[in-house]
Short mmCIF file of C-alpha atoms in Angstrom, two decimals:
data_model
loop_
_atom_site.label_atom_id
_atom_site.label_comp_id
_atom_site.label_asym_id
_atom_site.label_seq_id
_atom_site.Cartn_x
_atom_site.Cartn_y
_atom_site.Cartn_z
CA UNK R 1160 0.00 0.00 0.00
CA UNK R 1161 1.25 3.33 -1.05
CA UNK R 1162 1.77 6.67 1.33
CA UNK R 1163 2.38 9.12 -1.59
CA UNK R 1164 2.89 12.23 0.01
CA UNK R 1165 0.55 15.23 -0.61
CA UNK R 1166 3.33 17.12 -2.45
CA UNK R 1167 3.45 15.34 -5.84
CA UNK R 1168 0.74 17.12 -8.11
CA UNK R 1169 -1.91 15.09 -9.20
CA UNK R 1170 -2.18 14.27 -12.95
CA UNK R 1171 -4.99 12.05 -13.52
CA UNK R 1172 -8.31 12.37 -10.72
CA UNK R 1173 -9.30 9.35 -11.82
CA UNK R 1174 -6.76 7.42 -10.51
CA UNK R 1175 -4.78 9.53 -8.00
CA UNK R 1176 -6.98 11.81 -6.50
CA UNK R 1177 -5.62 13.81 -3.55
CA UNK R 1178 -8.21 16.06 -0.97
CA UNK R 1179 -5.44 17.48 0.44
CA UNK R 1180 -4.58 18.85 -3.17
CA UNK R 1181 -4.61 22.82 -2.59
CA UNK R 1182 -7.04 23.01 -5.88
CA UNK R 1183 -9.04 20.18 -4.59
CA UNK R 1184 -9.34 22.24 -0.83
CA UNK R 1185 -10.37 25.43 -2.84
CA UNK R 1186 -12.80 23.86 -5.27
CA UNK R 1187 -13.63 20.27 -4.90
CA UNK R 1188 -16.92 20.97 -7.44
CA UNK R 1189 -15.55 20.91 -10.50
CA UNK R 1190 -13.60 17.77 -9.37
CA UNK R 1191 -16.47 16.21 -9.19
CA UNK R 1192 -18.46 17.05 -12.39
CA UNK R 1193 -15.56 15.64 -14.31
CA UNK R 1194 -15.49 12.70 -12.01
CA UNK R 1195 -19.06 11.78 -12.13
CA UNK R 1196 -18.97 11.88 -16.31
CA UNK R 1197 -15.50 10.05 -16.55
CA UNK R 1198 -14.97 7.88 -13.68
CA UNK R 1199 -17.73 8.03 -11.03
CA UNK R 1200 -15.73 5.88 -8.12
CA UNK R 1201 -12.49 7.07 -8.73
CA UNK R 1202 -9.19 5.62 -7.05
CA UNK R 1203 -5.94 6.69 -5.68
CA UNK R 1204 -3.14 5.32 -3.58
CA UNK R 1205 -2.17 8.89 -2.07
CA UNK R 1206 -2.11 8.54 2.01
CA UNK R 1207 -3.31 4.30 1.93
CA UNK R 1208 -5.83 3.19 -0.72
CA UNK R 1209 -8.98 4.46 -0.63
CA UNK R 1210 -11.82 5.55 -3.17
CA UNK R 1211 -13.88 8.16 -3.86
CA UNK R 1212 -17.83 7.66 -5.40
CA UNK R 1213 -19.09 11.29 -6.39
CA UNK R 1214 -22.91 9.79 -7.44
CA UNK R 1215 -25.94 10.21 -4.88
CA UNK R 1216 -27.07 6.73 -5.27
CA UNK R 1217 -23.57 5.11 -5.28
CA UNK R 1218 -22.77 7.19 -2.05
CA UNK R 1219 -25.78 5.55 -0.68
CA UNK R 1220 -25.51 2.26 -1.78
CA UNK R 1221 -21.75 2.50 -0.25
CA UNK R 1222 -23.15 3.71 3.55
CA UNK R 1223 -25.91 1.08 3.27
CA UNK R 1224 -23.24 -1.56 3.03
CA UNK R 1225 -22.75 -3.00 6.19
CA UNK R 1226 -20.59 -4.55 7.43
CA UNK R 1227 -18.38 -5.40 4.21
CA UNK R 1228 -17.64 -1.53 4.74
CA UNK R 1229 -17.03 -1.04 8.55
CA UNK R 1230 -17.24 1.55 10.61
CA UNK R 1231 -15.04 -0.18 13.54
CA UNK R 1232 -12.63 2.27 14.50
CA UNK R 1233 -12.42 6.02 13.59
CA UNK R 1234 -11.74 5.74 9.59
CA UNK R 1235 -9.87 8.81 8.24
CA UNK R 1236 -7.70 9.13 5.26
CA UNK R 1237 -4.06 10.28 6.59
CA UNK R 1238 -0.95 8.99 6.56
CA UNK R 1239 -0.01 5.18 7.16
CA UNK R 1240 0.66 5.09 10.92
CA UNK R 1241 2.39 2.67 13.51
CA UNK R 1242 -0.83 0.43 14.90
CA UNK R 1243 0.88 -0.05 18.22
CA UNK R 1244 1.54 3.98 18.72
CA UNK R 1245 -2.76 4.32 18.69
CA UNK R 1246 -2.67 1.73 21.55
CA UNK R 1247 -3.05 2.79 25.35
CA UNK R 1248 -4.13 0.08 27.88
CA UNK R 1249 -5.16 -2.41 24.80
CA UNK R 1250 -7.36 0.48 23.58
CA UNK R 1251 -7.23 2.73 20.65
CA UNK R 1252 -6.55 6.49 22.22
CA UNK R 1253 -9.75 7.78 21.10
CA UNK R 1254 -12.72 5.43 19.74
CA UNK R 1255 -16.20 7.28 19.03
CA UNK R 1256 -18.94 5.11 19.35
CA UNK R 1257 -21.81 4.82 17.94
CA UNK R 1258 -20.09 6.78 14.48
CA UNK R 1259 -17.17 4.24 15.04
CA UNK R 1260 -18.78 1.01 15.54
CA UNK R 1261 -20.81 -1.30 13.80
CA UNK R 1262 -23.87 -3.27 15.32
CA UNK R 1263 -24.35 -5.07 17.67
CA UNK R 1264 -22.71 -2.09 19.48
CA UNK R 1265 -23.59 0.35 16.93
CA UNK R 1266 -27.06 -0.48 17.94
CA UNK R 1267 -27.20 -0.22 21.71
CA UNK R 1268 -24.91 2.69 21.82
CA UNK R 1269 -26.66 5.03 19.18
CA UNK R 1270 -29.83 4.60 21.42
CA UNK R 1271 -27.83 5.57 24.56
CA UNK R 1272 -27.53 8.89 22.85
CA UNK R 1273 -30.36 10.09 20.82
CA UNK R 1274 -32.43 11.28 23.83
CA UNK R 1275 -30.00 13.63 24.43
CA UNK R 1276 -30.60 15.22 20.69
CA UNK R 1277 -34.45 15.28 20.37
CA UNK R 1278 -36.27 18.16 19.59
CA UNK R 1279 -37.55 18.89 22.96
CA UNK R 1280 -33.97 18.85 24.30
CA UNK R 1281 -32.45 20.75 21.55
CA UNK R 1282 -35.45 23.30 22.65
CA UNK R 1283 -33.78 23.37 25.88
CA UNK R 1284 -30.32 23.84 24.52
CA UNK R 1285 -31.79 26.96 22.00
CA UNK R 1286 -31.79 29.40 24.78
CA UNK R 1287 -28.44 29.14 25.55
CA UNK R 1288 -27.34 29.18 22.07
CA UNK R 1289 -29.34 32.16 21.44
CA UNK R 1290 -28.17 33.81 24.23
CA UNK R 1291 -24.27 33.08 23.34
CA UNK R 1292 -24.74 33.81 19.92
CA UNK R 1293 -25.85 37.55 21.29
CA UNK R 1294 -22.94 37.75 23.23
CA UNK R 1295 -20.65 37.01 20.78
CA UNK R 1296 -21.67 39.71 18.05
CA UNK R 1297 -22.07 42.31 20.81
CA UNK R 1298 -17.69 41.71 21.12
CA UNK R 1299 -17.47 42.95 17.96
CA UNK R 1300 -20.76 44.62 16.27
CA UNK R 1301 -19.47 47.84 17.02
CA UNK R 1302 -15.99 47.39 15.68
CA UNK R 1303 -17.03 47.09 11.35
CA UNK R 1304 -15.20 43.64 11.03
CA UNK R 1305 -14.63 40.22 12.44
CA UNK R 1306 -13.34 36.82 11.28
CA UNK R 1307 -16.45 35.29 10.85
CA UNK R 1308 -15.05 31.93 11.54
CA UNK R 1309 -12.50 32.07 14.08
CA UNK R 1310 -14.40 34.54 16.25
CA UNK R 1311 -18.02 33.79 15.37
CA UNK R 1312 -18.63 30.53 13.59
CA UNK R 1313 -15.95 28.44 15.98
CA UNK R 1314 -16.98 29.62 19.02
CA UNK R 1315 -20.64 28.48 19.11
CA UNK R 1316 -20.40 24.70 18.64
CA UNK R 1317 -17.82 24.34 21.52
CA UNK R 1318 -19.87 26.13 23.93
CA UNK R 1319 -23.31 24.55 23.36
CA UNK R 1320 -21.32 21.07 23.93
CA UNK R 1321 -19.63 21.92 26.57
CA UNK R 1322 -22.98 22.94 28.11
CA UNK R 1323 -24.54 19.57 27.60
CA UNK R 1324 -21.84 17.68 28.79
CA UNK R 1325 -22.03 19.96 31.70
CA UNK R 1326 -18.02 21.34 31.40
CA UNK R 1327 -16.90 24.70 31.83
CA UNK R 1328 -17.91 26.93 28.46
CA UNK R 1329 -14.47 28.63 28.85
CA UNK R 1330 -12.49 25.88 27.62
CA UNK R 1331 -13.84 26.15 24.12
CA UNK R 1332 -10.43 27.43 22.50
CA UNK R 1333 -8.91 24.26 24.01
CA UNK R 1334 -11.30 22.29 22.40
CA UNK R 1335 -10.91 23.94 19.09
CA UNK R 1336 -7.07 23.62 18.92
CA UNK R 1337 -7.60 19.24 20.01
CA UNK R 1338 -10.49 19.26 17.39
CA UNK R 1339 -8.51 21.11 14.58
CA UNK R 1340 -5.55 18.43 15.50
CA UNK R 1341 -7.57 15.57 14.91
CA UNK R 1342 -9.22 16.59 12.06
CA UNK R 1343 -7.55 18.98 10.12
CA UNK R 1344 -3.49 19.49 10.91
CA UNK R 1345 -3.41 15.61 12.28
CA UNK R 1346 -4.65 14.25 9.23
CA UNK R 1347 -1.17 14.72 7.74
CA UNK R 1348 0.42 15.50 10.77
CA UNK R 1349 0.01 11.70 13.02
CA UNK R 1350 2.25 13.12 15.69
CA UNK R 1351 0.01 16.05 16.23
CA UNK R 1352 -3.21 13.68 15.46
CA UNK R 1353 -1.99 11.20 18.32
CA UNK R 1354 -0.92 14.59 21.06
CA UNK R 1355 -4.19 15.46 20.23
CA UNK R 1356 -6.10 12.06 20.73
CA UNK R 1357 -4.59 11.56 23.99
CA UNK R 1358 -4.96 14.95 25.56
CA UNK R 1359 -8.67 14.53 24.28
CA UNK R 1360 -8.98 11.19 26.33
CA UNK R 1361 -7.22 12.41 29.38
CA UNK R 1362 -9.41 14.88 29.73
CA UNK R 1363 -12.38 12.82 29.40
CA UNK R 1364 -11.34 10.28 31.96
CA UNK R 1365 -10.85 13.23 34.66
CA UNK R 1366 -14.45 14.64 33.77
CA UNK R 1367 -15.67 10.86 34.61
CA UNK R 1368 -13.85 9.99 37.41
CA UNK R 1369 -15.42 14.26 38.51
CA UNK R 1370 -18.85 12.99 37.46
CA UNK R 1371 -18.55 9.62 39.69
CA UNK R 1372 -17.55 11.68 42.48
CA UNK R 1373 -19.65 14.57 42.05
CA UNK R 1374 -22.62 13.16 39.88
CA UNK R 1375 -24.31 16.49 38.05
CA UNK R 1376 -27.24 17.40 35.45
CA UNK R 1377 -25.07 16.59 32.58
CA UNK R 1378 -24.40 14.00 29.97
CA UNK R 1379 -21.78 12.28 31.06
CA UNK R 1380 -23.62 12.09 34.93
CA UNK R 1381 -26.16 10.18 32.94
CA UNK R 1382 -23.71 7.55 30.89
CA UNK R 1383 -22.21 6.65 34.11
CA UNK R 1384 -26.01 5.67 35.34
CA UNK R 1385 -26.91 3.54 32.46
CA UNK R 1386 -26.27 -0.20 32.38
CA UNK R 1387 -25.88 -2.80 29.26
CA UNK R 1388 -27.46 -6.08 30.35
CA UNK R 1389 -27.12 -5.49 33.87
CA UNK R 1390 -23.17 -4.03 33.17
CA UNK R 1391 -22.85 0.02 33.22
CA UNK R 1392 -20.82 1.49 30.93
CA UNK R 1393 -17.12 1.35 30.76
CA UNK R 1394 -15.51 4.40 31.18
CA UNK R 1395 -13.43 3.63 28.20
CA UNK R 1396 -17.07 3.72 26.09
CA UNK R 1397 -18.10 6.53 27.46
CA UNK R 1398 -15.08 8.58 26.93
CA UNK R 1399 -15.47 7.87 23.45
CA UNK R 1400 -18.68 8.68 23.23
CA UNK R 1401 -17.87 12.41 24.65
CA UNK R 1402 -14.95 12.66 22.59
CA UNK R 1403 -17.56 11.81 19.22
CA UNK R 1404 -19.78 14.79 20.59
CA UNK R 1405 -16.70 16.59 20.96
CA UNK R 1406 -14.95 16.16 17.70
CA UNK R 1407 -18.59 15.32 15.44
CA UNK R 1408 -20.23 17.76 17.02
CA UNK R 1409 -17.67 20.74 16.77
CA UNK R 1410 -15.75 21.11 13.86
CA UNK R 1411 -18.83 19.93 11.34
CA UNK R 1412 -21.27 22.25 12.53
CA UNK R 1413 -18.57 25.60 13.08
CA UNK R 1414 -17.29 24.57 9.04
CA UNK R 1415 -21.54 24.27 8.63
CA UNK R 1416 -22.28 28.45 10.26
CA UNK R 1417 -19.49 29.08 8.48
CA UNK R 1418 -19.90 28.18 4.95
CA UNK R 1419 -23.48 29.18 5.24
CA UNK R 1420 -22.24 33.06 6.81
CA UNK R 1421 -19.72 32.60 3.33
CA UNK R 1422 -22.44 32.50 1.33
CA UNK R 1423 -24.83 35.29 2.76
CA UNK R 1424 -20.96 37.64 2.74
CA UNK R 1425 -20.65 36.32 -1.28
CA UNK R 1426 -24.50 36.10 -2.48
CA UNK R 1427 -25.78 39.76 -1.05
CA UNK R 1428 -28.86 38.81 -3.16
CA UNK R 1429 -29.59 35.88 -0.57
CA UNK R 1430 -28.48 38.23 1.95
CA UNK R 1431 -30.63 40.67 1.86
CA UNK R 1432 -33.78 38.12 1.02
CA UNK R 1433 -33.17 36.12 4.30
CA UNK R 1434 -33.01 39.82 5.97
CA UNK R 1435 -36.61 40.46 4.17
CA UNK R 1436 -37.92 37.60 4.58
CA UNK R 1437 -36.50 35.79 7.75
CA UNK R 1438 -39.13 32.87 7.79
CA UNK R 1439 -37.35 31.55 4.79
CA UNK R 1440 -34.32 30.85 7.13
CA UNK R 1441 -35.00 27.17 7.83
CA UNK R 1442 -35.22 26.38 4.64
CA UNK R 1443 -32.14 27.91 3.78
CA UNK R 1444 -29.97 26.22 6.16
CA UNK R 1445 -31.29 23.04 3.97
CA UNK R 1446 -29.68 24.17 0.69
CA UNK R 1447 -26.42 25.38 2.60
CA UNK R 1448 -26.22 21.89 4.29
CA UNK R 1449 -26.92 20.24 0.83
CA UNK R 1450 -24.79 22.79 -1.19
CA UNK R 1451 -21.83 23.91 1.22
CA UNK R 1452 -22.08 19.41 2.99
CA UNK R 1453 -18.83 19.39 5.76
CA UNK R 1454 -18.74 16.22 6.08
CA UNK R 1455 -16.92 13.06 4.07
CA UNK R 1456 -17.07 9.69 6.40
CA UNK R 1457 -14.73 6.79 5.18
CA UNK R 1458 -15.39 2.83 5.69
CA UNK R 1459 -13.00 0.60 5.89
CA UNK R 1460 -13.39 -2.47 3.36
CA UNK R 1461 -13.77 -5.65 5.56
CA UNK R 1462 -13.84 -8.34 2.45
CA UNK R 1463 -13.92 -8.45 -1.47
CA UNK R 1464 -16.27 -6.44 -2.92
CA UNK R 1465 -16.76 -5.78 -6.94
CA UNK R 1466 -19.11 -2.34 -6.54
CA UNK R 1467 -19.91 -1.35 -10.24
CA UNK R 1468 -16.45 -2.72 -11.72
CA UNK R 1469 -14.44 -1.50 -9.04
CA UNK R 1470 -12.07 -3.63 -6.81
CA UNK R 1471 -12.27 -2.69 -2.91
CA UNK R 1472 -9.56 -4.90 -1.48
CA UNK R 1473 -10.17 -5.73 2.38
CA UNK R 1474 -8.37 -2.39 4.21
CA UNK R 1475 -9.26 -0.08 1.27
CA UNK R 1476 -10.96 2.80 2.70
CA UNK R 1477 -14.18 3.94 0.82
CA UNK R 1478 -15.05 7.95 1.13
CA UNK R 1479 -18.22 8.54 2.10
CA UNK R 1480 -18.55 11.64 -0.07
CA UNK R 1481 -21.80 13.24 1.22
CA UNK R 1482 -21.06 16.68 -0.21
CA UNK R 1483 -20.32 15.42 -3.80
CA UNK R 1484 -23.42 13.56 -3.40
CA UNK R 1485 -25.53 16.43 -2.65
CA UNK R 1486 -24.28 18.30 -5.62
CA UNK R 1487 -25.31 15.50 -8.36
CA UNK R 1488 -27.25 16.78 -11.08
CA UNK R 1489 -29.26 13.27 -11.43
CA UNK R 1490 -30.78 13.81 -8.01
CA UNK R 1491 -31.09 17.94 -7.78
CA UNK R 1492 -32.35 20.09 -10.26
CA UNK R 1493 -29.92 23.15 -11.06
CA UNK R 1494 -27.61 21.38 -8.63
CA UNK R 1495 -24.70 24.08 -8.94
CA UNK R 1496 -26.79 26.42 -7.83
CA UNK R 1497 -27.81 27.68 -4.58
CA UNK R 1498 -31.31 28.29 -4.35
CA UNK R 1499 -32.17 29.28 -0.79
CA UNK R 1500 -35.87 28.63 -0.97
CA UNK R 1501 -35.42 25.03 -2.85
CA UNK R 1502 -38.59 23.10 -2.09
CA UNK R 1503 -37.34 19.55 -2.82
CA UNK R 1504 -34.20 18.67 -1.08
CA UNK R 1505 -33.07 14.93 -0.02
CA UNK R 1506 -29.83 15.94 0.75
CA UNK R 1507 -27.66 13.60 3.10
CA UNK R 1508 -25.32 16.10 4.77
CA UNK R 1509 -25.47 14.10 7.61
CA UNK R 1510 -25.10 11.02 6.21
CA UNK R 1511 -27.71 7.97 5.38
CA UNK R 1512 -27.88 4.52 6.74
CA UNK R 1513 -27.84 3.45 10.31
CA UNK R 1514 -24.73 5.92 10.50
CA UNK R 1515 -26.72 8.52 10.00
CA UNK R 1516 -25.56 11.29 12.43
CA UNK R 1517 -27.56 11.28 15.83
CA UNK R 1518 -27.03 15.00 16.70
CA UNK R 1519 -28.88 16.47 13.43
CA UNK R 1520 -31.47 18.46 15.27
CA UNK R 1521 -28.50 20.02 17.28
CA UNK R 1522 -26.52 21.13 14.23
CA UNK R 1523 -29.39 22.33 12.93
CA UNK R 1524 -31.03 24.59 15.30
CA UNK R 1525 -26.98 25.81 16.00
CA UNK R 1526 -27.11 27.28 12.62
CA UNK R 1527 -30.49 28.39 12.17
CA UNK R 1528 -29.34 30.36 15.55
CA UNK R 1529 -26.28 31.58 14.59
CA UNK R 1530 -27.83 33.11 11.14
CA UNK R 1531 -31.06 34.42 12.46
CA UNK R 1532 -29.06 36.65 14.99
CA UNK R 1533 -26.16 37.59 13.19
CA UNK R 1534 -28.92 38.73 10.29
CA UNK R 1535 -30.49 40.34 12.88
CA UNK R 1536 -27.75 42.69 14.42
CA UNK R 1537 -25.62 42.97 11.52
CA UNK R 1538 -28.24 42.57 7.73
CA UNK R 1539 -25.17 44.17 5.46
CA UNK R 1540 -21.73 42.42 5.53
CA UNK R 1541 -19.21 41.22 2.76
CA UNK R 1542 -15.83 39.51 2.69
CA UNK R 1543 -13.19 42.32 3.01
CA UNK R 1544 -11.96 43.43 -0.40
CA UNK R 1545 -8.58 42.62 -0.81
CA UNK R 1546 -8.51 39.41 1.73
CA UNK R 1547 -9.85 35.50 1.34
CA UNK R 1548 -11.57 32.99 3.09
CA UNK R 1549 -9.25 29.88 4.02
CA UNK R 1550 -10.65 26.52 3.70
CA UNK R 1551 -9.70 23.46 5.09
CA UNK R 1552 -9.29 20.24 3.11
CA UNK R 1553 -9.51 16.81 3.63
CA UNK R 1554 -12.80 15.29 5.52
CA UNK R 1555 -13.99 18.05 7.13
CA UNK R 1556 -14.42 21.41 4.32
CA UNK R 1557 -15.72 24.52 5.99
CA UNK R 1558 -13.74 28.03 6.13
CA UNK R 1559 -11.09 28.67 8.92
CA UNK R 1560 -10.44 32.47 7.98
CA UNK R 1561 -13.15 34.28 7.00
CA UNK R 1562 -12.54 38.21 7.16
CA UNK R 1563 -15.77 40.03 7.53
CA UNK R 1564 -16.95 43.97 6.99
CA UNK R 1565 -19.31 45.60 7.67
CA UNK R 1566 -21.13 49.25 8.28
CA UNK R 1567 -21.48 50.08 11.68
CA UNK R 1568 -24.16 52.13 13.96
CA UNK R 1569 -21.34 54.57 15.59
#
């Protein structure tokens, strides 16, 4: 198995794609088109084998099949790495069920969390969003500009977890810089990736051994009450379940506010409609999900499969390319375009299958929020001429720089 590195250009998409390609980061679109007319799974050996389907119903054919693709283990595409080094104790330094297991434990462990994301709990957690949300444009309303991602966009997901797993709010930098490690600079970077991991985990196992002592009106208080056929929870499970809220639940839905705030900055057309005619908000959030998708999962191939002519090889990874998906013209009319009040929209932004992501209604009302109130206090704001948005690559896209203007009251 090959570990090309990243800085060999790519010649032929077809058969040695790269996502950490700098073109590829900046617009993975066009990538796509061209894929889905010349070679709709395509295949490279750039950072391990893996492939890449860019058609709706191949994507969801792929996340349908279980388990000859696996979700066992956090799946990423990065460099080849030293088993043993992911090991602490016999266990992998961070797992993340239910997103990194398949059933039976898939099954018992996605239940354990999806009261925690219904809509009368996300109700609950819409205040304080609201509230924070407030508090963040009042910092800089006044001043004409802000980095719409690093001060805005990546400072609300943090804080609303970190509220339901009952931790202090003020740690959310330190949960940016582990999240961006994991998923963004560790993906090339394992020794970052792994320094990451484990500070993640340590963490986690304090807050338990806290919770056991000190039991609280939190999420992790309740893991540690629950029992498995008469067995409660290890706390190795349940760290990993608060590091998948951590690292799931962060860095998709701050890329998610932030592409969407991209748009609105780029599209003043949309802009000023959504200022008009705020109702139309929910809806929009829909086409930004399906148009401006975070997210790309990965499987790992378990046995021999032929899918459509194609070869997956057992440890072949298999992107789960939700955003190409979402932009196939065979399932969305005009799908290029953004059209914010887009009345039929299947999109799987948050993926399809029994994967699906349990948190949805929490990434959702976190934008809607985020939107509706930075509409609301600030209805006129662009990029700022002469600067650009930075995007990251691989299997999380959203902006990480986003310079914002705009007029001010004073």
């Amino acid at each position: 198995m090959s570990d090309k590195p990243t800085t060999s250009p790519v010649t032929d998409w077809r058969t040695d794609y790269d996502i950490f390609d700098p073109d590829y980061i900046a617009d993975p679109f066009s990538v796509w088109d061209d894929l889905r007319q010349e070679c709709p799974v395509a295949h490279t050996e750039r950072w391990g084998e893996s492939w890449l389907p860019t058609r709706y119903d191949d994507v969801v054919a792929l996340a349908r099949m279980v388990p000859a693709l696996s979700s066992n283990d956090p799946i990423v595409v990065r460099p080849a790495e030293d088993t043993d080094e992911n090991l602490v104790d016999g266990y992998r330094v961070v797992n993340a069920p239910p997103i990194s297991a398949d059933p039976p434990v898939h099954t018992w462990s996605r239940r354990l969390i999806l009261p925690a994301f219904s809509p009368r709990m996300v109700a609950e957690y819409e205040v304080a969003t609201r509230r924070l949300c407030k508090e963040l444009i009042a910092d800089f309303v006044d001043k004409g500009e802000v980095d719409g991602a690093v001060e805005y966009a990546q400072q609300i997901p943090p804080r609303v977890i970190a509220i339901l797993l009952g931790i202090d709010p003020s740690k959310a930098n330190t949960f940016v810089e582990w999240v961006r490690g994991v998923l963004e600079i560790g993906l090339s970077n394992p020794v970052v990736r792994k320094a990451s991991s484990e500070a993640i985990r340590g963490f986690f196992f304090d807050e338990i051994a806290d919770r056991r002592a000190n039991p609280g009106d939190d999420m992790i208080s309740d893991l540690i009450k629950i029992e498995i056929d008469g067995e409660p929870l290890t706390d190795h499970h349940i760290m990993g379940t608060c590091n998948l809220l951590l690292v799931a639940g962060i860095d998709t839905t701050w890329s998610g506010i932030g592409s969407a705030l991209w748009h609105l900055a780029t599209h003043p057309e949309d802009r000023q409609r959504l200022v008009d005619e705020p109702e139309l908000i929910p809806t929009a959030i829909e086409e930004f999900l399906r148009a401006y998708s975070p997210v790309t999962m990965a499987r790992l191939v378990k046995e021999e499969v032929d899918f459509n002519g194609c070869p997956f090889k057992p440890n072949d990874k298999v992107l789960m390319n939700f955003p190409g998906a979402n932009r196939d013209p065979e399932q969305f009319e005009d799908a290029d375009k953004v059209i914010i009040d887009r009345e039929k929209n299947r999109h799987i932004a948050f993926g399809v299958g029994i994967h699906r992501c349990a948190g949805s209604n929490l990434a959702r009302m976190e934008m809607q929020v985020a939107v509706e109130e930075f509409l609301a206090a600030i209805p006129v704001f662009s990029i700022k001429p002469g600067e650009t948005t930075t995007w990251s690559g691989g299997q999380v896209r959203g902006p990480r720089l986003m310079p914002i203007v705009f007029p001010t009251n004073s």
